Amino acid sequence: MEIKTISNTQTASDAELAEKITQLKKEKNAVILAHYYQVGPIQDVADFVGDSLGLSRKAEETDADIIVFAGVHFMGETAKILNPSKKVVIPDMAAGCSLADSCPADDFAAFKAKHPDHLVISYINCTADIKALTDIICTSSNARQIVESLPKDQKIIFAPDKNLGQYLVKELDREMVLWDGVCIVHESFDIDKILKLVEKHPDAHIIAHPESAPHILDVAEYVGSTTGLLNYVKNSSDKKFIVATEPGILHEMQRENPDKVLLTAPVGDDESCNCSECPYMKLNTMQKLYDCLKNESPEILMDEELRVKALKPIRRMLELS
Ligand code: 13P
Ligand code: SF4
């Protein structure tokens, strides 16, 4: 049950591909942006590794001609919304997100129509269609700040992540109407197994991403975005952590803290599965990264009217955070 992970180390073929990718990147004036949930070799070859907010900012400010986004579809799409003159490619078009999938635009428009006096805050893990129906976007690192920036009597719809929404309702003591979406990865953590792990490691500190279920967040001593979790471990004098988020983050966490023990939070049901690994993020491989840079495909293309509508709530987020 106990798994100590340092995400995928580089193989010989990864090293070869990394060299080719670095060369091609220079020739094409491309930048590689990668999320912390990517496999280690992809993080190592990237120009910038970050959380959703940091990656959005980098995508907006880059002067590269091509943005290669090693993450999931909504992240590449957000890069295109923010910086439309750039060619944005992603390693695998099928790299989606259960949160984005949980919120179809037609259903959400009907839901929104039932609450006409509510302002809509949507977590960035959603499609451009949902962003276009949104007033302000947020990420896990600025959600609290965005909600707090609104007057206490402002009615709010929060979508699509019900766990992050519930966490904010509790933390900020403020009602919000929540869309019922979850991240399949963060939903899989098992509280009984986590508590058993604590019994075995009484000196371990539980830290969690806010997409985790409320009973997991209740036992966490720190809750934050991927960047927040990394900073917390780096700045802590404690030596052992149980990390309730996608284990790709341990690559950077262990690199920054070689002396600390990092344990992945155990998941329920099937002992043999890697259920805490995001199946979408993990569709990306070094080979696909190389191929998409070489072929400049698959490319994120967007309808301009939709892009402009989706940009507005992202801009509001960037102004507020
Ligand atoms: P962060 O913005 O915290 O990196 O989260 C992105 C994500 O998809 C978490 O599942
Ligand atoms: Fe979506 Fe969850 Fe994967 Fe993040 S970890 S991309 S929220 S499915």
mmCIF file of C-alpha atoms and ligand atoms in Angstrom:
data_model
loop_
_atom_site.group_PDB
_atom_site.id
_atom_site.type_symbol
_atom_site.label_atom_id
_atom_site.label_comp_id
_atom_site.label_asym_id
_atom_site.label_seq_id
_atom_site.Cartn_x
_atom_site.Cartn_y
_atom_site.Cartn_z
ATOM 1 C CA MET A 1 0.000 0.000 0.000
ATOM 2 C CA GLU A 2 2.784 2.403 0.857
ATOM 3 C CA ILE A 3 4.317 3.897 -2.217
ATOM 4 C CA LYS A 4 7.307 6.179 -2.180
ATOM 5 C CA THR A 5 7.605 7.708 -5.597
ATOM 6 C CA ILE A 6 10.148 9.762 -7.376
ATOM 7 C CA SER A 7 8.432 10.176 -10.751
ATOM 8 C CA ASN A 8 9.841 8.529 -13.818
ATOM 9 C CA THR A 9 13.532 8.914 -14.168
ATOM 10 C CA GLN A 10 15.043 9.391 -17.589
ATOM 11 C CA THR A 11 15.692 6.356 -19.807
ATOM 12 C CA ALA A 12 18.300 6.263 -22.588
ATOM 13 C CA SER A 13 15.665 6.922 -25.228
ATOM 14 C CA ASP A 14 14.252 9.800 -23.156
ATOM 15 C CA ALA A 15 17.751 11.306 -23.073
ATOM 16 C CA GLU A 16 18.028 11.019 -26.862
ATOM 17 C CA LEU A 17 14.601 12.537 -27.348
ATOM 18 C CA ALA A 18 15.421 15.324 -24.897
ATOM 19 C CA GLU A 19 18.439 16.251 -26.993
ATOM 20 C CA LYS A 20 16.403 16.271 -30.202
ATOM 21 C CA ILE A 21 13.611 18.276 -28.554
ATOM 22 C CA THR A 22 16.069 20.876 -27.240
ATOM 23 C CA GLN A 23 17.616 21.257 -30.695
ATOM 24 C CA LEU A 24 14.268 21.527 -32.473
ATOM 25 C CA LYS A 25 12.985 23.996 -29.906
ATOM 26 C CA LYS A 26 15.865 26.350 -30.746
ATOM 27 C CA GLU A 27 15.421 25.958 -34.516
ATOM 28 C CA LYS A 28 11.698 26.706 -34.323
ATOM 29 C CA ASN A 29 11.798 29.346 -31.573
ATOM 30 C CA ALA A 30 9.406 27.235 -29.509
ATOM 31 C CA VAL A 31 8.809 27.225 -25.778
ATOM 32 C CA ILE A 32 7.775 24.141 -23.803
ATOM 33 C CA LEU A 33 5.414 24.752 -20.908
ATOM 34 C CA ALA A 34 4.722 21.770 -18.660
ATOM 35 C CA HIS A 35 2.459 21.089 -15.703
ATOM 36 C CA TYR A 36 3.797 19.479 -12.506
ATOM 37 C CA TYR A 37 1.743 16.340 -13.236
ATOM 38 C CA GLN A 38 3.774 15.524 -16.339
ATOM 39 C CA VAL A 39 6.267 12.655 -16.212
ATOM 40 C CA GLY A 40 9.733 13.603 -14.964
ATOM 41 C CA PRO A 41 11.547 13.627 -18.340
ATOM 42 C CA ILE A 42 8.970 16.051 -19.779
ATOM 43 C CA GLN A 43 9.357 18.365 -16.785
ATOM 44 C CA ASP A 44 13.144 18.186 -17.229
ATOM 45 C CA VAL A 45 13.080 19.236 -20.883
ATOM 46 C CA ALA A 46 10.508 22.021 -20.379
ATOM 47 C CA ASP A 47 11.401 25.724 -20.306
ATOM 48 C CA PHE A 48 8.899 26.339 -17.543
ATOM 49 C CA VAL A 49 7.083 23.962 -15.185
ATOM 50 C CA GLY A 50 4.232 25.347 -13.138
ATOM 51 C CA ASP A 51 0.675 25.326 -11.864
ATOM 52 C CA SER A 52 -2.283 26.510 -13.935
ATOM 53 C CA LEU A 53 -1.862 30.158 -12.977
ATOM 54 C CA GLY A 54 1.894 30.271 -13.551
ATOM 55 C CA LEU A 55 1.529 28.465 -16.874
ATOM 56 C CA SER A 56 -1.194 30.875 -18.045
ATOM 57 C CA ARG A 57 1.030 33.835 -17.234
ATOM 58 C CA LYS A 58 3.985 32.304 -19.099
ATOM 59 C CA ALA A 59 1.772 31.520 -22.109
ATOM 60 C CA GLU A 60 0.564 35.107 -22.188
ATOM 61 C CA GLU A 61 3.990 36.721 -22.009
ATOM 62 C CA THR A 62 6.081 34.431 -24.217
ATOM 63 C CA ASP A 63 7.619 35.802 -27.404
ATOM 64 C CA ALA A 64 8.264 32.309 -28.810
ATOM 65 C CA ASP A 65 6.546 31.497 -32.119
ATOM 66 C CA ILE A 66 5.275 28.112 -30.953
ATOM 67 C CA ILE A 67 3.931 27.146 -27.530
ATOM 68 C CA VAL A 68 4.198 23.416 -26.869
ATOM 69 C CA PHE A 69 1.879 22.798 -23.944
ATOM 70 C CA ALA A 70 2.610 19.592 -22.039
ATOM 71 C CA GLY A 71 -0.505 19.408 -19.934
ATOM 72 C CA VAL A 72 -4.157 18.772 -20.741
ATOM 73 C CA HIS A 73 -6.425 20.273 -23.391
ATOM 74 C CA PHE A 74 -7.961 23.092 -21.326
ATOM 75 C CA MET A 75 -4.450 24.331 -20.502
ATOM 76 C CA GLY A 76 -3.409 24.495 -24.163
ATOM 77 C CA GLU A 77 -6.728 26.132 -24.982
ATOM 78 C CA THR A 78 -6.177 28.758 -22.272
ATOM 79 C CA ALA A 79 -2.743 29.491 -23.753
ATOM 80 C CA LYS A 80 -4.345 30.027 -27.177
ATOM 81 C CA ILE A 81 -7.056 32.271 -25.683
ATOM 82 C CA LEU A 82 -4.390 34.425 -24.027
ATOM 83 C CA ASN A 83 -1.913 34.513 -26.891
ATOM 84 C CA PRO A 84 -3.781 33.893 -30.165
ATOM 85 C CA SER A 85 -0.994 34.925 -32.541
ATOM 86 C CA LYS A 86 1.102 31.939 -31.382
ATOM 87 C CA LYS A 87 0.813 28.422 -32.699
ATOM 88 C CA VAL A 88 -0.194 26.256 -29.708
ATOM 89 C CA VAL A 89 0.383 22.510 -29.967
ATOM 90 C CA ILE A 90 -0.207 19.735 -27.436
ATOM 91 C CA PRO A 91 1.255 16.210 -27.436
ATOM 92 C CA ASP A 92 -2.120 14.417 -27.380
ATOM 93 C CA MET A 93 -5.516 15.891 -28.277
ATOM 94 C CA ALA A 94 -7.195 13.217 -26.147
ATOM 95 C CA ALA A 95 -5.639 14.612 -22.956
ATOM 96 C CA GLY A 96 -8.832 15.944 -21.409
ATOM 97 C CA CYS A 97 -9.905 16.469 -17.802
ATOM 98 C CA SER A 98 -12.765 14.906 -15.824
ATOM 99 C CA LEU A 99 -13.676 18.300 -14.375
ATOM 100 C CA ALA A 100 -13.975 19.884 -17.806
ATOM 101 C CA ASP A 101 -15.972 16.856 -19.022
ATOM 102 C CA SER A 102 -18.349 17.112 -16.058
ATOM 103 C CA CYS A 103 -19.652 20.470 -17.214
ATOM 104 C CA PRO A 104 -21.269 20.458 -20.680
ATOM 105 C CA ALA A 105 -22.020 23.981 -21.923
ATOM 106 C CA ASP A 106 -25.752 23.443 -22.639
ATOM 107 C CA ASP A 107 -26.410 22.007 -19.184
ATOM 108 C CA PHE A 108 -24.387 24.748 -17.564
ATOM 109 C CA ALA A 109 -26.232 27.496 -19.496
ATOM 110 C CA ALA A 110 -29.552 26.058 -18.221
ATOM 111 C CA PHE A 111 -28.162 25.896 -14.653
ATOM 112 C CA LYS A 112 -26.974 29.489 -14.907
ATOM 113 C CA ALA A 113 -30.376 30.620 -16.203
ATOM 114 C CA LYS A 114 -31.959 29.270 -12.986
ATOM 115 C CA HIS A 115 -29.805 31.687 -10.961
ATOM 116 C CA PRO A 116 -30.016 34.954 -12.902
ATOM 117 C CA ASP A 117 -28.795 37.165 -10.050
ATOM 118 C CA HIS A 118 -25.625 35.093 -9.491
ATOM 119 C CA LEU A 119 -22.140 35.912 -10.700
ATOM 120 C CA VAL A 120 -20.261 32.925 -12.156
ATOM 121 C CA ILE A 121 -16.788 31.964 -10.955
ATOM 122 C CA SER A 122 -15.336 29.001 -12.831
ATOM 123 C CA TYR A 123 -12.248 27.032 -12.036
ATOM 124 C CA ILE A 124 -9.830 27.170 -14.971
ATOM 125 C CA ASN A 125 -10.292 23.387 -15.456
ATOM 126 C CA CYS A 126 -13.186 23.883 -17.875
ATOM 127 C CA THR A 127 -13.730 24.272 -21.612
ATOM 128 C CA ALA A 128 -13.656 27.563 -23.517
ATOM 129 C CA ASP A 129 -17.458 27.289 -23.860
ATOM 130 C CA ILE A 130 -17.801 27.322 -20.064
ATOM 131 C CA LYS A 131 -15.294 30.161 -19.778
ATOM 132 C CA ALA A 132 -17.461 32.128 -22.213
ATOM 133 C CA LEU A 133 -20.405 31.670 -19.793
ATOM 134 C CA THR A 134 -18.275 32.803 -16.830
ATOM 135 C CA ASP A 135 -17.658 36.182 -15.158
ATOM 136 C CA ILE A 136 -14.337 35.401 -13.459
ATOM 137 C CA ILE A 137 -11.988 32.437 -13.823
ATOM 138 C CA CYS A 138 -9.921 31.217 -10.889
ATOM 139 C CA THR A 139 -7.239 28.612 -10.280
ATOM 140 C CA SER A 140 -6.488 26.676 -7.116
ATOM 141 C CA SER A 141 -3.856 29.248 -6.169
ATOM 142 C CA ASN A 142 -6.087 32.330 -6.381
ATOM 143 C CA ALA A 143 -9.628 30.986 -5.809
ATOM 144 C CA ARG A 144 -9.807 32.309 -2.260
ATOM 145 C CA GLN A 145 -8.571 35.748 -3.349
ATOM 146 C CA ILE A 146 -11.072 35.916 -6.233
ATOM 147 C CA VAL A 147 -14.072 34.998 -4.050
ATOM 148 C CA GLU A 148 -12.949 37.383 -1.317
ATOM 149 C CA SER A 149 -12.674 40.235 -3.817
ATOM 150 C CA LEU A 150 -16.474 40.189 -4.222
ATOM 151 C CA PRO A 151 -18.878 41.881 -1.774
ATOM 152 C CA LYS A 152 -20.259 39.503 0.880
ATOM 153 C CA ASP A 153 -23.809 39.876 -0.438
ATOM 154 C CA GLN A 154 -22.843 38.998 -4.032
ATOM 155 C CA LYS A 155 -24.506 35.711 -4.972
ATOM 156 C CA ILE A 156 -22.102 33.293 -6.641
ATOM 157 C CA ILE A 157 -22.252 30.160 -8.782
ATOM 158 C CA PHE A 158 -18.999 28.190 -8.470
ATOM 159 C CA ALA A 159 -18.195 25.610 -11.184
ATOM 160 C CA PRO A 160 -17.213 22.950 -12.031
ATOM 161 C CA ASP A 161 -15.275 21.608 -9.010
ATOM 162 C CA LYS A 162 -17.611 20.865 -6.118
ATOM 163 C CA ASN A 163 -14.731 19.974 -3.744
ATOM 164 C CA LEU A 164 -12.861 23.237 -4.274
ATOM 165 C CA GLY A 165 -16.224 25.029 -4.035
ATOM 166 C CA GLN A 166 -17.109 23.320 -0.734
ATOM 167 C CA TYR A 167 -13.664 24.076 0.626
ATOM 168 C CA LEU A 168 -14.109 27.797 -0.156
ATOM 169 C CA VAL A 169 -17.630 27.842 1.316
ATOM 170 C CA LYS A 170 -16.240 26.429 4.567
ATOM 171 C CA GLU A 171 -13.045 28.492 4.688
ATOM 172 C CA LEU A 172 -14.678 31.791 3.804
ATOM 173 C CA ASP A 173 -17.978 31.118 5.579
ATOM 174 C CA ARG A 174 -19.902 32.124 2.488
ATOM 175 C CA GLU A 175 -22.710 30.442 0.550
ATOM 176 C CA MET A 176 -22.171 29.580 -3.094
ATOM 177 C CA VAL A 177 -24.244 27.541 -5.546
ATOM 178 C CA LEU A 178 -21.996 24.662 -6.624
ATOM 179 C CA TRP A 179 -21.828 22.724 -9.874
ATOM 180 C CA ASP A 180 -21.494 18.996 -9.172
ATOM 181 C CA GLY A 181 -18.164 18.137 -10.826
ATOM 182 C CA VAL A 182 -15.121 16.306 -9.466
ATOM 183 C CA CYS A 183 -11.591 15.370 -10.428
ATOM 184 C CA ILE A 184 -11.457 11.563 -10.689
ATOM 185 C CA VAL A 185 -7.857 11.571 -9.479
ATOM 186 C CA HIS A 186 -8.354 13.588 -6.283
ATOM 187 C CA GLU A 187 -11.610 11.742 -5.535
ATOM 188 C CA SER A 188 -9.731 8.444 -5.317
ATOM 189 C CA PHE A 189 -7.791 9.109 -2.085
ATOM 190 C CA ASP A 190 -8.831 6.796 0.742
ATOM 191 C CA ILE A 191 -9.124 8.341 4.192
ATOM 192 C CA ASP A 192 -8.809 5.037 6.110
ATOM 193 C CA LYS A 193 -5.633 4.116 4.263
ATOM 194 C CA ILE A 194 -4.237 7.626 4.776
ATOM 195 C CA LEU A 195 -4.900 7.393 8.520
ATOM 196 C CA LYS A 196 -3.271 3.941 8.643
ATOM 197 C CA LEU A 197 -0.248 5.433 6.912
ATOM 198 C CA VAL A 198 -0.143 8.161 9.573
ATOM 199 C CA GLU A 199 -0.207 5.475 12.290
ATOM 200 C CA LYS A 200 2.827 3.908 10.644
ATOM 201 C CA HIS A 201 4.514 7.296 10.165
ATOM 202 C CA PRO A 202 3.403 9.487 13.081
ATOM 203 C CA ASP A 203 5.962 12.119 12.045
ATOM 204 C CA ALA A 204 4.373 12.533 8.579
ATOM 205 C CA HIS A 205 2.385 15.668 7.725
ATOM 206 C CA ILE A 206 -0.617 15.456 5.389
ATOM 207 C CA ILE A 207 -0.822 18.066 2.637
ATOM 208 C CA ALA A 208 -3.541 18.118 -0.027
ATOM 209 C CA HIS A 209 -4.727 19.762 -3.223
ATOM 210 C CA PRO A 210 -8.163 21.422 -2.786
ATOM 211 C CA GLU A 211 -9.690 19.214 -5.499
ATOM 212 C CA SER A 212 -9.600 16.433 -2.862
ATOM 213 C CA ALA A 213 -12.802 15.440 -1.040
ATOM 214 C CA PRO A 214 -13.770 17.360 2.149
ATOM 215 C CA HIS A 215 -12.884 14.474 4.530
ATOM 216 C CA ILE A 216 -9.345 14.444 3.083
ATOM 217 C CA LEU A 217 -8.996 18.238 3.328
ATOM 218 C CA ASP A 218 -10.214 18.073 6.945
ATOM 219 C CA VAL A 219 -7.173 16.014 7.976
ATOM 220 C CA ALA A 220 -4.651 18.014 5.925
ATOM 221 C CA GLU A 221 -2.414 20.449 7.722
ATOM 222 C CA TYR A 222 -1.951 22.430 4.504
ATOM 223 C CA VAL A 223 -4.233 22.752 1.455
ATOM 224 C CA GLY A 224 -2.993 24.433 -1.695
ATOM 225 C CA SER A 225 -2.305 24.442 -5.426
ATOM 226 C CA THR A 226 0.578 22.426 -6.823
ATOM 227 C CA THR A 227 2.863 25.455 -6.447
ATOM 228 C CA GLY A 228 1.505 26.034 -2.939
ATOM 229 C CA LEU A 229 2.263 22.421 -1.957
ATOM 230 C CA LEU A 230 5.793 22.698 -3.338
ATOM 231 C CA ASN A 231 6.443 25.926 -1.435
ATOM 232 C CA TYR A 232 5.005 24.477 1.751
ATOM 233 C CA VAL A 233 7.307 21.449 1.715
ATOM 234 C CA LYS A 234 10.336 23.552 0.735
ATOM 235 C CA ASN A 235 9.785 26.073 3.535
ATOM 236 C CA SER A 236 8.924 23.530 6.217
ATOM 237 C CA SER A 237 11.450 22.216 8.719
ATOM 238 C CA ASP A 238 9.469 18.943 8.852
ATOM 239 C CA LYS A 239 10.970 15.954 7.097
ATOM 240 C CA LYS A 240 8.104 13.658 6.100
ATOM 241 C CA PHE A 241 4.942 14.360 4.121
ATOM 242 C CA ILE A 242 1.930 12.450 2.821
ATOM 243 C CA VAL A 243 1.032 14.195 -0.408
ATOM 244 C CA ALA A 244 -2.606 14.049 -1.567
ATOM 245 C CA THR A 245 -2.338 15.095 -5.172
ATOM 246 C CA GLU A 246 -1.194 13.632 -8.488
ATOM 247 C CA PRO A 247 2.218 11.987 -7.910
ATOM 248 C CA GLY A 248 3.881 13.774 -10.856
ATOM 249 C CA ILE A 249 4.466 16.627 -8.408
ATOM 250 C CA LEU A 250 6.907 14.457 -6.454
ATOM 251 C CA HIS A 251 9.454 14.805 -9.238
ATOM 252 C CA GLU A 252 9.970 18.499 -8.473
ATOM 253 C CA MET A 253 9.251 18.123 -4.750
ATOM 254 C CA GLN A 254 11.940 15.475 -4.303
ATOM 255 C CA ARG A 255 14.393 17.420 -6.472
ATOM 256 C CA GLU A 256 13.917 20.477 -4.259
ATOM 257 C CA ASN A 257 14.008 18.452 -1.029
ATOM 258 C CA PRO A 258 16.396 15.519 -1.451
ATOM 259 C CA ASP A 259 16.544 14.969 2.311
ATOM 260 C CA LYS A 260 12.765 14.728 2.844
ATOM 261 C CA VAL A 261 10.561 11.641 2.690
ATOM 262 C CA LEU A 262 7.554 12.052 0.427
ATOM 263 C CA LEU A 263 4.765 9.484 0.528
ATOM 264 C CA THR A 264 1.932 9.479 -1.996
ATOM 265 C CA ALA A 265 -1.504 9.406 -0.388
ATOM 266 C CA PRO A 266 -3.007 5.933 -0.919
ATOM 267 C CA VAL A 267 -6.122 5.453 -3.016
ATOM 268 C CA GLY A 268 -9.139 3.184 -2.497
ATOM 269 C CA ASP A 269 -10.321 0.016 -4.242
ATOM 270 C CA ASP A 270 -7.804 -1.507 -6.576
ATOM 271 C CA GLU A 271 -4.419 -1.890 -4.887
ATOM 272 C CA SER A 272 -2.702 -2.604 -8.171
ATOM 273 C CA CYS A 273 -3.833 0.467 -10.096
ATOM 274 C CA ASN A 274 -2.114 3.812 -10.311
ATOM 275 C CA CYS A 275 -5.426 5.539 -9.602
ATOM 276 C CA SER A 276 -3.782 8.659 -8.226
ATOM 277 C CA GLU A 277 -2.080 9.208 -11.593
ATOM 278 C CA CYS A 278 -4.076 11.446 -13.909
ATOM 279 C CA PRO A 279 -4.851 9.276 -16.955
ATOM 280 C CA TYR A 280 -5.113 12.407 -19.121
ATOM 281 C CA MET A 281 -1.869 14.059 -18.040
ATOM 282 C CA LYS A 282 -0.117 10.724 -18.414
ATOM 283 C CA LEU A 283 -1.185 10.366 -22.061
ATOM 284 C CA ASN A 284 1.710 12.693 -22.851
ATOM 285 C CA THR A 285 5.054 11.000 -23.481
ATOM 286 C CA MET A 286 8.481 12.211 -24.587
ATOM 287 C CA GLN A 287 7.879 10.680 -28.028
ATOM 288 C CA LYS A 288 4.571 12.527 -28.429
ATOM 289 C CA LEU A 289 6.198 15.738 -27.201
ATOM 290 C CA TYR A 290 8.901 15.381 -29.842
ATOM 291 C CA ASP A 291 6.389 14.484 -32.571
ATOM 292 C CA CYS A 292 4.100 17.416 -31.837
ATOM 293 C CA LEU A 293 7.001 19.874 -31.926
ATOM 294 C CA LYS A 294 8.363 18.343 -35.130
ATOM 295 C CA ASN A 295 4.991 18.177 -36.910
ATOM 296 C CA GLU A 296 3.569 21.294 -35.231
ATOM 297 C CA SER A 297 0.481 19.200 -34.645
ATOM 298 C CA PRO A 298 -1.990 18.563 -33.070
ATOM 299 C CA GLU A 299 -2.675 22.284 -32.963
ATOM 300 C CA ILE A 300 -5.245 24.083 -30.799
ATOM 301 C CA LEU A 301 -7.475 26.099 -33.122
ATOM 302 C CA MET A 302 -10.329 28.260 -31.901
ATOM 303 C CA ASP A 303 -13.276 30.164 -33.179
ATOM 304 C CA GLU A 304 -12.372 33.858 -32.725
ATOM 305 C CA GLU A 305 -15.749 34.895 -31.314
ATOM 306 C CA LEU A 306 -15.548 32.155 -28.664
ATOM 307 C CA ARG A 307 -11.936 33.061 -27.890
ATOM 308 C CA VAL A 308 -12.803 36.697 -27.228
ATOM 309 C CA LYS A 309 -15.706 35.705 -24.960
ATOM 310 C CA ALA A 310 -13.536 33.209 -23.067
ATOM 311 C CA LEU A 311 -10.725 35.743 -22.676
ATOM 312 C CA LYS A 312 -12.806 38.231 -20.673
ATOM 313 C CA PRO A 313 -13.126 36.175 -17.442
ATOM 314 C CA ILE A 314 -9.469 35.090 -17.646
ATOM 315 C CA ARG A 315 -8.414 38.732 -17.919
ATOM 316 C CA ARG A 316 -10.531 39.557 -14.866
ATOM 317 C CA MET A 317 -8.752 36.808 -12.945
ATOM 318 C CA LEU A 318 -5.317 38.079 -13.978
ATOM 319 C CA GLU A 319 -6.253 41.636 -12.942
ATOM 320 C CA LEU A 320 -7.501 40.427 -9.550
ATOM 321 C CA SER A 321 -4.553 38.154 -8.687
HETATM 322 P P1 13P B 1 -2.878 23.461 -10.180
HETATM 323 O O1 13P B 1 -3.312 24.755 -10.788
HETATM 324 O O2 13P B 1 -2.879 23.478 -8.679
HETATM 325 O O3 13P B 1 -1.558 23.044 -10.715
HETATM 326 O O4 13P B 1 -3.955 22.331 -10.534
HETATM 327 C C1 13P B 1 -4.209 21.917 -11.836
HETATM 328 C C2 13P B 1 -4.896 20.632 -11.881
HETATM 329 O O5 13P B 1 -5.377 20.160 -12.878
HETATM 330 C C3 13P B 1 -5.009 19.921 -10.660
HETATM 331 O O6 13P B 1 -5.650 18.733 -10.880
HETATM 332 FE FE1 SF4 B 2 -8.333 17.147 -14.550
HETATM 333 FE FE2 SF4 B 2 -7.943 15.912 -12.251
HETATM 334 FE FE3 SF4 B 2 -6.341 15.376 -14.283
HETATM 335 FE FE4 SF4 B 2 -6.197 17.754 -13.032
HETATM 336 S S1 SF4 B 2 -5.704 15.764 -12.195
HETATM 337 S S2 SF4 B 2 -6.216 17.400 -15.240
HETATM 338 S S3 SF4 B 2 -8.362 18.080 -12.536
HETATM 339 S S4 SF4 B 2 -8.542 14.956 -14.190
#
